[in-house]
CSV table of C-alpha atoms in Angstrom, one decimal:
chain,number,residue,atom,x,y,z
A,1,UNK,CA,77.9,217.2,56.4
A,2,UNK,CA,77.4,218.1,60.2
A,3,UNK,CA,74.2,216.8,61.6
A,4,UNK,CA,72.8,219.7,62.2
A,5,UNK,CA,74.2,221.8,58.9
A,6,UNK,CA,70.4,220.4,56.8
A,7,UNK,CA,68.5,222.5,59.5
A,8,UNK,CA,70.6,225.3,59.6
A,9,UNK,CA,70.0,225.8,56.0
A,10,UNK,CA,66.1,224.8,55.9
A,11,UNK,CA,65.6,227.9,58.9
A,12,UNK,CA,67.6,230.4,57.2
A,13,UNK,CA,65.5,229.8,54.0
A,14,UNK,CA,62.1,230.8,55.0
A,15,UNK,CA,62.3,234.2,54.8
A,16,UNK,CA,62.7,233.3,50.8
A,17,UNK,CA,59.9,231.0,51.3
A,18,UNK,CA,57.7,234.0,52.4
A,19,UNK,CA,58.8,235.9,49.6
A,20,UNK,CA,58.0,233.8,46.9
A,21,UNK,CA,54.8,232.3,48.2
A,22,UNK,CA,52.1,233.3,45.8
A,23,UNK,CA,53.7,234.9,43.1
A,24,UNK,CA,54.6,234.3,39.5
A,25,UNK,CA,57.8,232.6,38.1
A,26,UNK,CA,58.1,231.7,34.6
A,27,UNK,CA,61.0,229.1,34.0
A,28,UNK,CA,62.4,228.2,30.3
A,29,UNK,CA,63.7,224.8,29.7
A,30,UNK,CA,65.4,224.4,26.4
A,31,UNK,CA,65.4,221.3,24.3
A,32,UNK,CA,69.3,220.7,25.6
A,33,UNK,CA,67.8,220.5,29.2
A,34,UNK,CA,65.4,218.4,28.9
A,35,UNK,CA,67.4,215.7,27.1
A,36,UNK,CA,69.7,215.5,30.1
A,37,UNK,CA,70.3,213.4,32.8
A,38,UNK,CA,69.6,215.9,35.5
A,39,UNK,CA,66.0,217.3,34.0
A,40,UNK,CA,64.7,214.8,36.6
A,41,UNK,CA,66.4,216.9,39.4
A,42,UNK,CA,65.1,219.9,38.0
A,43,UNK,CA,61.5,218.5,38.2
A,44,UNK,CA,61.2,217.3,41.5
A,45,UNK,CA,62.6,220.8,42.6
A,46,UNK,CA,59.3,222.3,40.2
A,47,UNK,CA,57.5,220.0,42.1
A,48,UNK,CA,59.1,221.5,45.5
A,49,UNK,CA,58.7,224.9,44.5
A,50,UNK,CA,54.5,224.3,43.7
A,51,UNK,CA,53.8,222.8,46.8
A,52,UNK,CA,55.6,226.0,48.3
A,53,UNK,CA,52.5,228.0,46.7
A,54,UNK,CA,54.9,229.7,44.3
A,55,UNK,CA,52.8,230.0,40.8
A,56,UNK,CA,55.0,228.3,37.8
A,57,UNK,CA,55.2,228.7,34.0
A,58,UNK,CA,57.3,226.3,32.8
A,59,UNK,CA,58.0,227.9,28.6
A,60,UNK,CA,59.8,225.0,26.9
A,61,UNK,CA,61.9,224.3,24.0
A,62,UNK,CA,62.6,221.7,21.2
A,63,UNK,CA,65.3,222.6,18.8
A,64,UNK,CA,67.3,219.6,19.3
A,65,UNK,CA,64.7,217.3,18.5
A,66,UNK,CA,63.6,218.7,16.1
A,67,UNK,CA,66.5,218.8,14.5
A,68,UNK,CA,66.7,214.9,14.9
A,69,UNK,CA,63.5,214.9,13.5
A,70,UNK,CA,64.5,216.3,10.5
A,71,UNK,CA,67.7,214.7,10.2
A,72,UNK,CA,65.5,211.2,10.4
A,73,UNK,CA,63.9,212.2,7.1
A,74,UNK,CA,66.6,214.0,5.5
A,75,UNK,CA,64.7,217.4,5.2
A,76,UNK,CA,67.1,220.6,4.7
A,77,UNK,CA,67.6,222.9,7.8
A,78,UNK,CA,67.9,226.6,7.3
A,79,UNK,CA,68.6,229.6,10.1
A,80,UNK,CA,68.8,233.0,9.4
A,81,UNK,CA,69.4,235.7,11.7
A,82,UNK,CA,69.6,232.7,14.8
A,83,UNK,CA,66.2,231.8,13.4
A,84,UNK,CA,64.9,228.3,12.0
A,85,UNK,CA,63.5,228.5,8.9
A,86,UNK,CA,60.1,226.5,8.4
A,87,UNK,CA,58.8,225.9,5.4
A,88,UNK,CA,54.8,224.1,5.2
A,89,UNK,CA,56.6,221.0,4.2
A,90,UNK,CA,58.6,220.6,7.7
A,91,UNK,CA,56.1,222.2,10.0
A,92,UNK,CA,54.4,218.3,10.8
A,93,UNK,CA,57.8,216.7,11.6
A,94,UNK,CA,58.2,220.1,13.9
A,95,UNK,CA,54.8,219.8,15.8
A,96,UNK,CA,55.3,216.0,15.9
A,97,UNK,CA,58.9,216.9,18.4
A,98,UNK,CA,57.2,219.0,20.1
A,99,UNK,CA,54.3,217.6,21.2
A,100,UNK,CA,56.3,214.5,21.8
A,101,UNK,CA,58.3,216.9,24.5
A,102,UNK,CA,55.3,218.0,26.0
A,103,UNK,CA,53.9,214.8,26.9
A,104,UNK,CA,57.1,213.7,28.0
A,105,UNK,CA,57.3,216.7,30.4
A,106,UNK,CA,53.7,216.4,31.5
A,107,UNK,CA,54.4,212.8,32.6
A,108,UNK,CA,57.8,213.5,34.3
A,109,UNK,CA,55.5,216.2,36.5
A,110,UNK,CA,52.4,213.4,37.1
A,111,UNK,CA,54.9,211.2,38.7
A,112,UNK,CA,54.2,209.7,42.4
A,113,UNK,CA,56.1,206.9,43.1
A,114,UNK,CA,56.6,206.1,47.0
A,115,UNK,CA,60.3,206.9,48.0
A,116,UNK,CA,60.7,209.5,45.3
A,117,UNK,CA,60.6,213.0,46.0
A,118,UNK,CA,57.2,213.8,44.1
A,119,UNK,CA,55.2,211.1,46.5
A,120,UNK,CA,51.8,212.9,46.9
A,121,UNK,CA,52.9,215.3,44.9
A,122,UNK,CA,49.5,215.3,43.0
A,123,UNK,CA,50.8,218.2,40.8
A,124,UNK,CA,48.0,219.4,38.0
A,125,UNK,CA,49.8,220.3,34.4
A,126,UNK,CA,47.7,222.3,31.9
A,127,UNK,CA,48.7,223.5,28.3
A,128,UNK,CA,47.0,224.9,25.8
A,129,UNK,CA,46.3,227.6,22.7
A,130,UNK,CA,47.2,230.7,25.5
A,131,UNK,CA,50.2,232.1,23.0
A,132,UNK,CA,48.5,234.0,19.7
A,133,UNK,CA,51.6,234.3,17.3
A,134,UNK,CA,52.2,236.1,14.0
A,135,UNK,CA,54.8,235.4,10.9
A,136,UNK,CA,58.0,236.6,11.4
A,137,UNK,CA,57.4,236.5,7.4
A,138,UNK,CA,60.3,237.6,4.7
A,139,UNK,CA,63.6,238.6,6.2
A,140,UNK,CA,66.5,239.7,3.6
A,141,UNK,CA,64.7,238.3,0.6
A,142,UNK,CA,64.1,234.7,3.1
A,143,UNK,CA,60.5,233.9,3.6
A,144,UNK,CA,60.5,231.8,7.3
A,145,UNK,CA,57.4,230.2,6.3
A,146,UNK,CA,56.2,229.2,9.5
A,147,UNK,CA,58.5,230.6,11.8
A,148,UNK,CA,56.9,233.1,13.9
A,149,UNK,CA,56.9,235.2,16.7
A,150,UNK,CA,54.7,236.3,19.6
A,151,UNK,CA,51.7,238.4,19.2
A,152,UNK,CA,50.0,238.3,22.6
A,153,UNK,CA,49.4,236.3,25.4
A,154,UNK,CA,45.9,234.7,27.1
A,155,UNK,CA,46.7,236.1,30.5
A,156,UNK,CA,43.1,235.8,31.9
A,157,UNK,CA,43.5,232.3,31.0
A,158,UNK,CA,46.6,231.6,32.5
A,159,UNK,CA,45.8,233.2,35.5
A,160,UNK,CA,43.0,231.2,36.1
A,161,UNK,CA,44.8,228.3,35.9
A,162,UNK,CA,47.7,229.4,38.2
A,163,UNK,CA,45.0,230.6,40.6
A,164,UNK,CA,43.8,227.0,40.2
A,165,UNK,CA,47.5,225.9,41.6
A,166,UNK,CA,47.9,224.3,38.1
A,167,UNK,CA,51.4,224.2,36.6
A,168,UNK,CA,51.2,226.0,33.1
A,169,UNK,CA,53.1,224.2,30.4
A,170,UNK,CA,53.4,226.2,27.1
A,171,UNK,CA,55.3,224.9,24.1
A,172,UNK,CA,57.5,226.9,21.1
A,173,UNK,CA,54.3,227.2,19.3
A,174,UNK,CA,51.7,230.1,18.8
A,175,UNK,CA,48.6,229.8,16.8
A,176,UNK,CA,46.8,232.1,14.5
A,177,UNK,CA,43.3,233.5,14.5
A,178,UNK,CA,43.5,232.5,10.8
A,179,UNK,CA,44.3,228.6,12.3
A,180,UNK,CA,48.2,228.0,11.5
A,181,UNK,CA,50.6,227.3,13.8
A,182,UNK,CA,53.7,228.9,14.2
A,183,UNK,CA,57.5,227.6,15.5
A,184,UNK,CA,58.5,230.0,18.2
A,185,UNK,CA,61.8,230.9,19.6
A,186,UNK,CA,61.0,229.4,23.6
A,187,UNK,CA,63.1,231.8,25.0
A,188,UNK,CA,60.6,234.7,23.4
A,189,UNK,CA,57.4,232.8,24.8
A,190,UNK,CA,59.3,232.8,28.2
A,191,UNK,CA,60.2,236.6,28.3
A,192,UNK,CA,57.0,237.7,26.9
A,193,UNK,CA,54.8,235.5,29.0
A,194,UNK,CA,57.0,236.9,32.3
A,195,UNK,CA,55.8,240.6,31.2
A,196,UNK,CA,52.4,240.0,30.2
A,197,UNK,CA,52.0,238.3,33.7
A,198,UNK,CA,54.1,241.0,35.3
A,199,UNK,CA,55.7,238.2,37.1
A,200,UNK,CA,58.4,238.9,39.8
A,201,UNK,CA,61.1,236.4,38.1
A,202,UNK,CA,61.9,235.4,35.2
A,203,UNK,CA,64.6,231.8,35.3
A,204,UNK,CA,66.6,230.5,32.4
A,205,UNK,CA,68.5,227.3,32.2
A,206,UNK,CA,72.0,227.0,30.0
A,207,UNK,CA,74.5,224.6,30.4
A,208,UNK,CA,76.8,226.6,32.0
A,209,UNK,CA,76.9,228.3,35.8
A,210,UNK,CA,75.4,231.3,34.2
A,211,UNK,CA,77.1,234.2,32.4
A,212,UNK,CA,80.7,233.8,32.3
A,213,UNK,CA,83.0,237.1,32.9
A,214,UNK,CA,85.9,237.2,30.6
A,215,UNK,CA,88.6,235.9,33.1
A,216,UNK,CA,86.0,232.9,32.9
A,217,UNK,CA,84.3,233.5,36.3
A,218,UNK,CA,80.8,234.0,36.9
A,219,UNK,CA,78.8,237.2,36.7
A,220,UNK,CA,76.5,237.3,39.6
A,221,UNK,CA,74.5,240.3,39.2
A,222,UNK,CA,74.5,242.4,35.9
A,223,UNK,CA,71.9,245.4,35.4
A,224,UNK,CA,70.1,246.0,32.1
A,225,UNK,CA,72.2,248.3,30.8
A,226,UNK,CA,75.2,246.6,32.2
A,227,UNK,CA,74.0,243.5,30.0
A,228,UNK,CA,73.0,245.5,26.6
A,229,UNK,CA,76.4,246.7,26.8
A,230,UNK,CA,78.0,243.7,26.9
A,231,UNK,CA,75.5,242.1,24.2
A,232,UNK,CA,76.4,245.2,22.0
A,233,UNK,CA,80.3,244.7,22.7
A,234,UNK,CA,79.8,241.1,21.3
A,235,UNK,CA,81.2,239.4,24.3
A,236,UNK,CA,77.9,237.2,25.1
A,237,UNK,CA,76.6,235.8,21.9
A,238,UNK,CA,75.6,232.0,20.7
A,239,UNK,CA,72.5,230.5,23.2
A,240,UNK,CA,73.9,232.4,26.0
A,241,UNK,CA,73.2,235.9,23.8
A,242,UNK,CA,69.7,234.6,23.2
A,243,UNK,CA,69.0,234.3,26.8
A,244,UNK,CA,70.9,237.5,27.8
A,245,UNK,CA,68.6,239.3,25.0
A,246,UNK,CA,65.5,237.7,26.8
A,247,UNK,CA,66.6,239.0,30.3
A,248,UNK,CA,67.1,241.8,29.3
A,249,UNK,CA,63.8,242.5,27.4
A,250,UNK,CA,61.4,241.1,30.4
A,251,UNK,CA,63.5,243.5,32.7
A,252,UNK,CA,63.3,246.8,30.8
A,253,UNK,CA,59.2,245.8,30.6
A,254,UNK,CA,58.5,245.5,34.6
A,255,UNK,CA,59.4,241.8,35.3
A,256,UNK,CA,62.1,242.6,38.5
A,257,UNK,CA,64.1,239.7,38.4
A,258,UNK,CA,65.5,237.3,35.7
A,259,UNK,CA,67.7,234.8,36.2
A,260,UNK,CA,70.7,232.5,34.3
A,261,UNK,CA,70.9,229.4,35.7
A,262,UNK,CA,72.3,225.7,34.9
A,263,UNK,CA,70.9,222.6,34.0
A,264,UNK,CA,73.5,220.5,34.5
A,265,UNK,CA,74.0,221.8,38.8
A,266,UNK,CA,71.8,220.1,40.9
A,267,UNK,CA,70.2,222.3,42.8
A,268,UNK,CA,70.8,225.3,40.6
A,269,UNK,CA,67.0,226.0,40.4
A,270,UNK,CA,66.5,225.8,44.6
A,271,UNK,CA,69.7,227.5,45.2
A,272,UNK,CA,69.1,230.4,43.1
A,273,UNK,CA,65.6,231.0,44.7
A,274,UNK,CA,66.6,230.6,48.5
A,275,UNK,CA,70.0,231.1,49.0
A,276,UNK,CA,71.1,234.7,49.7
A,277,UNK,CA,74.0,234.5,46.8
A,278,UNK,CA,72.4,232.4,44.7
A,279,UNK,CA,73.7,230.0,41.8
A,280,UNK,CA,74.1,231.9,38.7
A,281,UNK,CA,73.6,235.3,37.0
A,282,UNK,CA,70.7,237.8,38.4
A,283,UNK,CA,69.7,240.7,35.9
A,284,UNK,CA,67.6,243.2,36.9
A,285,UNK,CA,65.7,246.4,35.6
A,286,UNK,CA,67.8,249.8,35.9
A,287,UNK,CA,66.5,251.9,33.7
A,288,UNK,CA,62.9,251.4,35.6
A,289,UNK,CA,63.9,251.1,38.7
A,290,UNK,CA,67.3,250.6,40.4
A,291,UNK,CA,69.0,250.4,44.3
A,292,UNK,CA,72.3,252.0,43.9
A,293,UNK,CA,74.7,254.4,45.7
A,294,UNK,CA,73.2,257.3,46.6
A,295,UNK,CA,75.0,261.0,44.7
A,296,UNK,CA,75.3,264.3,45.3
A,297,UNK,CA,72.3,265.3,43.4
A,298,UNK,CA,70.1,262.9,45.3
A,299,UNK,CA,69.9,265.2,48.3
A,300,UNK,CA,66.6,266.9,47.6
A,301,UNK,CA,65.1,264.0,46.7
A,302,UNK,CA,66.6,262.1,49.8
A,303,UNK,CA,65.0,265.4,51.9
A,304,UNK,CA,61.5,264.9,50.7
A,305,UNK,CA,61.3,261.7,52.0
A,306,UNK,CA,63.0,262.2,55.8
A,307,UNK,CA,61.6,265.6,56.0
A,308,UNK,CA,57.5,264.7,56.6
A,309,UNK,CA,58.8,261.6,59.1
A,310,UNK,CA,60.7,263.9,61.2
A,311,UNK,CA,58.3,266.7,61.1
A,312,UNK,CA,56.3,263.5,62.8
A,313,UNK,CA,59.4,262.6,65.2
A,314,UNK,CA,59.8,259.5,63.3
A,315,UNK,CA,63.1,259.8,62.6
A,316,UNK,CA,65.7,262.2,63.8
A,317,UNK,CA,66.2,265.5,62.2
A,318,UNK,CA,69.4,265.6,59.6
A,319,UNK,CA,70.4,268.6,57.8
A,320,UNK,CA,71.5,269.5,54.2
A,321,UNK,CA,74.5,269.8,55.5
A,322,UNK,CA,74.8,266.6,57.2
A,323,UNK,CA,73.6,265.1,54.1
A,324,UNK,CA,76.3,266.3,52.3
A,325,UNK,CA,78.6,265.3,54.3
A,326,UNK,CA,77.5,261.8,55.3
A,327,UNK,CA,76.0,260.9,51.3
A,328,UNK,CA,78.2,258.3,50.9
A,329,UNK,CA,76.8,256.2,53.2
A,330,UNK,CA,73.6,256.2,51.8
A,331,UNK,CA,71.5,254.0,49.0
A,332,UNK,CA,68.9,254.5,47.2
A,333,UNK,CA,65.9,253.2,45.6
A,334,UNK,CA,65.2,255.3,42.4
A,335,UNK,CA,62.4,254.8,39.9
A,336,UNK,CA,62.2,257.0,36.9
A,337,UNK,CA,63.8,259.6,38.1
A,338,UNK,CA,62.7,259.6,41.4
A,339,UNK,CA,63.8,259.0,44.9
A,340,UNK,CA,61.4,256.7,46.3
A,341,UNK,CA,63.1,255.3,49.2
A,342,UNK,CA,67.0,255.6,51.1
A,343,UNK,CA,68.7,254.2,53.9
A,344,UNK,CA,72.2,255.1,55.3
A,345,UNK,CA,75.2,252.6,56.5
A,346,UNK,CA,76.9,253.8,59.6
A,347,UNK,CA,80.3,251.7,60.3
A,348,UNK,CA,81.9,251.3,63.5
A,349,UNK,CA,85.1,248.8,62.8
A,350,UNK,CA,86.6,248.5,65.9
A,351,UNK,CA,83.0,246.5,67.2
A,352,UNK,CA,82.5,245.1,63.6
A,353,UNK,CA,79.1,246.4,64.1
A,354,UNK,CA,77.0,248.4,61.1
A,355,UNK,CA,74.0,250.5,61.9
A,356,UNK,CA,71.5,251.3,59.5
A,357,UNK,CA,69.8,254.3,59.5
A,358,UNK,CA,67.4,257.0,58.2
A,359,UNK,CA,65.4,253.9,56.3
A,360,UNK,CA,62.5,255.4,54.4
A,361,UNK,CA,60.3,254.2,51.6
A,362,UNK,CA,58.1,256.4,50.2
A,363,UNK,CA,54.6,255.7,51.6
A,364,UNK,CA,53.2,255.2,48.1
A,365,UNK,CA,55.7,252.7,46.6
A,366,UNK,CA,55.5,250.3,49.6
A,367,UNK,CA,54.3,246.9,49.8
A,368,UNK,CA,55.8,246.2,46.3
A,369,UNK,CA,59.3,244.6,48.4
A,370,UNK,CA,61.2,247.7,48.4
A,371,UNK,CA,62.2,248.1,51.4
A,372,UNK,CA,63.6,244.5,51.5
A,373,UNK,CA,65.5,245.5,48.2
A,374,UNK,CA,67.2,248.4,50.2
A,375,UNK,CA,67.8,246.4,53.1
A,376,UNK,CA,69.6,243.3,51.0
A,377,UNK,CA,71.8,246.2,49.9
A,378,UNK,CA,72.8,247.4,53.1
A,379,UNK,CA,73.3,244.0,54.2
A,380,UNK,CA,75.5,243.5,51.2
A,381,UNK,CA,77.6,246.8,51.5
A,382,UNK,CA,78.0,245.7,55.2
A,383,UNK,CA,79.4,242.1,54.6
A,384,UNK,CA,81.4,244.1,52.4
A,385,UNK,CA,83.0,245.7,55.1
A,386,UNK,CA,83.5,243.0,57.4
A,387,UNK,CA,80.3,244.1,59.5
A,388,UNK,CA,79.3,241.3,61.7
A,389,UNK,CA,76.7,242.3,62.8
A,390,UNK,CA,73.7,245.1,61.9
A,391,UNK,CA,72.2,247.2,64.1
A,392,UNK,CA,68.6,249.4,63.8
A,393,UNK,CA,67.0,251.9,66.0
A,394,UNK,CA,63.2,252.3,65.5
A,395,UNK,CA,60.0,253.8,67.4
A,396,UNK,CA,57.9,252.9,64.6
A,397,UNK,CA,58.2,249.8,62.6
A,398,UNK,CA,59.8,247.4,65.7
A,399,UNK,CA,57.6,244.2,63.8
A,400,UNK,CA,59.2,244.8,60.4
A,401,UNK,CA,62.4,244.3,61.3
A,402,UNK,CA,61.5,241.4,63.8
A,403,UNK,CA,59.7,240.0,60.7
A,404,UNK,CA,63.6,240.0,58.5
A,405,UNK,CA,65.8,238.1,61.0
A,406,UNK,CA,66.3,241.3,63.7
A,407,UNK,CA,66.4,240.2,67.4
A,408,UNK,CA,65.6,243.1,70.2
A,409,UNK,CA,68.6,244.2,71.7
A,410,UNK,CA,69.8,246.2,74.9
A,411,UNK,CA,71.1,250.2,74.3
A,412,UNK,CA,74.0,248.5,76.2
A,413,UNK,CA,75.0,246.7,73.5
A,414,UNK,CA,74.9,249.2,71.0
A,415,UNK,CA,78.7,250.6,69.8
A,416,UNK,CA,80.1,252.7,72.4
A,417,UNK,CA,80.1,255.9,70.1
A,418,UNK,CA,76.6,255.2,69.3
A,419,UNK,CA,75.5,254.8,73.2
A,420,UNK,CA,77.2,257.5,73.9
A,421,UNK,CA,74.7,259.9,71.7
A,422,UNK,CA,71.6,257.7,72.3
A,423,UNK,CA,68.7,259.7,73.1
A,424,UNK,CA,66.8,258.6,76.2
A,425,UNK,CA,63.8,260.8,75.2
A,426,UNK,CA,63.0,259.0,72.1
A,427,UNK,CA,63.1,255.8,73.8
A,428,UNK,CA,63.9,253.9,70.5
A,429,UNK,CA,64.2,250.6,70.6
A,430,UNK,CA,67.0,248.4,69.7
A,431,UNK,CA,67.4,245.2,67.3
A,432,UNK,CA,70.4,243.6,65.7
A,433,UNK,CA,70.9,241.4,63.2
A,434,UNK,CA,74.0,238.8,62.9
A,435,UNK,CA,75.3,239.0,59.3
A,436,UNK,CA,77.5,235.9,59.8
């Protein structure tokens, strides 16, 4: 590694830093994870990522050891529908794993030695009754005993806690207002947790990259639909279909991000969060909300938006024709149904520049990150086409773009076609960003 190639990467990964300060991710750790050598990796990055000001639910799991539990007394395990059966008479060697797992975690996340990466770390773990479960109860003439699944979620008391700066710990259990406890699939607790706390990610570890395609290599983005499809067609089933199942749920319900990750890559968890590619599979929410290519039939809904800002001289008049003609070049940010914010890719090859134009998010619907969401798609469709470099004019919002890696530029070095229609009367100013 070059010298210098540590501080290249710790600038460019602030902007993610900003992003993620002060809200909500919920991370599940299965049993598998936490019994492998790089689960210590994966808690001095928790550690990193709390003392970042990112608010963390860690959901964990225990079917492993519980299952040596069992085996160590020779009691009978039954599944059904990828569910473990537990009957009164194994629900004490159950709690005994998995309060043995949570007192292992909490003390992996107390540690503070000198020369370790958690030195002064001083991170506060809490854990507690916040998951109200009920029986899953007789399935296909199977009674699961005290298998159950989640009812509802303390979020006032969790949120205190995170406010607190407190790491929240919650195990596969759920209690009752009747006083049992209740086994719980971890990946549930995870997903439902993540969309009672509307939280903006939702990360799960497997022992894989992520999702694989079926040529073997990764999937790196996959909508919700994309992924019920492909849950429905059978070709992601096993622990892998569990988490998939769970992504997919916590999207569809408002959490915007959820993410399949590895345990066994160093790094996964850091990479994932503040690389621009990431390290494994990122589903998202379309039938809520999506960014995609704009159509035909967004036109009208495209016009809407532009049509106030220029009426202001915000932007620069653009016909239904010219819509037409230029809609391929245009995204979209669409939300039940509606247009809620656009922004058009112009190319010029032969400078390997891209400008980006007519970028509008409906007044409404901002401050919730979309405009960043349209602008990582622009960015992407650019790289894409060999863009090197992006290019916006503005009279209105010059901090914004300052604010997401844009420099102020000269109009002479904007494209020659493009300074040959600039407008001197608008006096717009110029910033570029380098894409490579």
């Amino acid at each position: 590694m070059k010298s210098n190639e540590w501080l290249h990467g710790f600038r460019h990964s602030s902007p993610y830093i900003n992003a993620h300060r002060g809200r909500t991710v919920v991370l599940t750790i299965g049993g598998d994870a936490i019994a492998h050598s790089n689960l210590i990796n994966i808690i001095h990055d928790i550690a990193l990522l709390s003392s970042l000001g990112i608010r963390l639910v860690v959901a964990f799991g225990a079917r492993p050891q519980i299952q040596t539990r069992l085996d160590a007394i020779g009691a009978e395990s039954v599944f059904h529908r990828g569910l473990r059966v537990t009957p009164e008479s194994q629900l004490l060697p159950v709690l005994e794993a998995i309060g043995g797992l949570r007192a292992h975690l909490e003390s992996q996340l107390s540690m503070g030695l000198v020369n370790s990466p958690m030195h002064n770390a001083r991170i506060r773990v809490s854990s507690g009754n916040y998951v109200t479960a009920r029986p899953v109860g007789v399935l296909d003439g199977i009674d699961f005993g005290h298998t159950g699944r989640v009812r509802r979620v303390d979020v006032a008391g969790i949120e205190k806690l995170l406010e607190l700066g407190h790491i929240v710990l919650l195990p596969p259990l759920g209690y009752s207002p009747t006083g049992d406890a209740f086994n719980l699939s971890y990946e549930d607790v995870g997903s439902q947790v993540a969309v009672a706390l509307q939280a903006e990610k939702l990360i799960m570890f497997t022992e894989n990259q992520g999702l694989p395609e079926d040529d073997g290599s990764l999937i790196r983005e996959l909508t919700a639909k994309q992924a019920t499809e492909r849950l429905s067609a059978g070709k992601v089933e096993g622990h892998d279909g569990d988490l998939l199942k769970a992504a997919c749920d916590a999207c569809v319900k408002g959490v915007r991000r959820a993410h399949i990750i590895s345990y066994v890559q160093d790094g996964a968890l850091l990479e994932e969060l503040f690389t621009r590619d990431g390290s494994g599979t990122l589903v998202s929410g379309d039938n809520y909300e999506q960014i995609r290519q704009a159509r035909v039939e967004d036109i009208g809904g495209i016009l809407g938006l532009i049509q106030p800002l220029e009426e202001q001289g915000i932007l620069v008049r653009r016909s239904r024709e010219m819509l037409e003609t230029e809609i391929s070049r245009y995204v979209v940010a669409e939300r039940d149904g509606t247009i809620v914010g656009c922004a058009a890719l112009h190319h010029y090859p032969e400078e390997g520049a891209g400008e980006l134009s007519c970028f509008v998010v409906d007044q409404a619907y901002r401050r919730a990150g979309r405009g960043d969401d349209i602008l990582a798609m622009i960015e992407k469709l650019a790289r894409g086409h060999g863009i090197e470099r992006l290019f916006a004019l503005t009279t209105q919002t010059e901090h914004w773009f300052r604010e997401r890696g844009f420099r102020p530029s000269s109009v002479q070095e904007l494209p020659g076609p493009k300074l040959a229609s600039y407008n001197v009367e608008r006096k717009s100013k110029v910033f570029v960003k380098p894409l490579v």
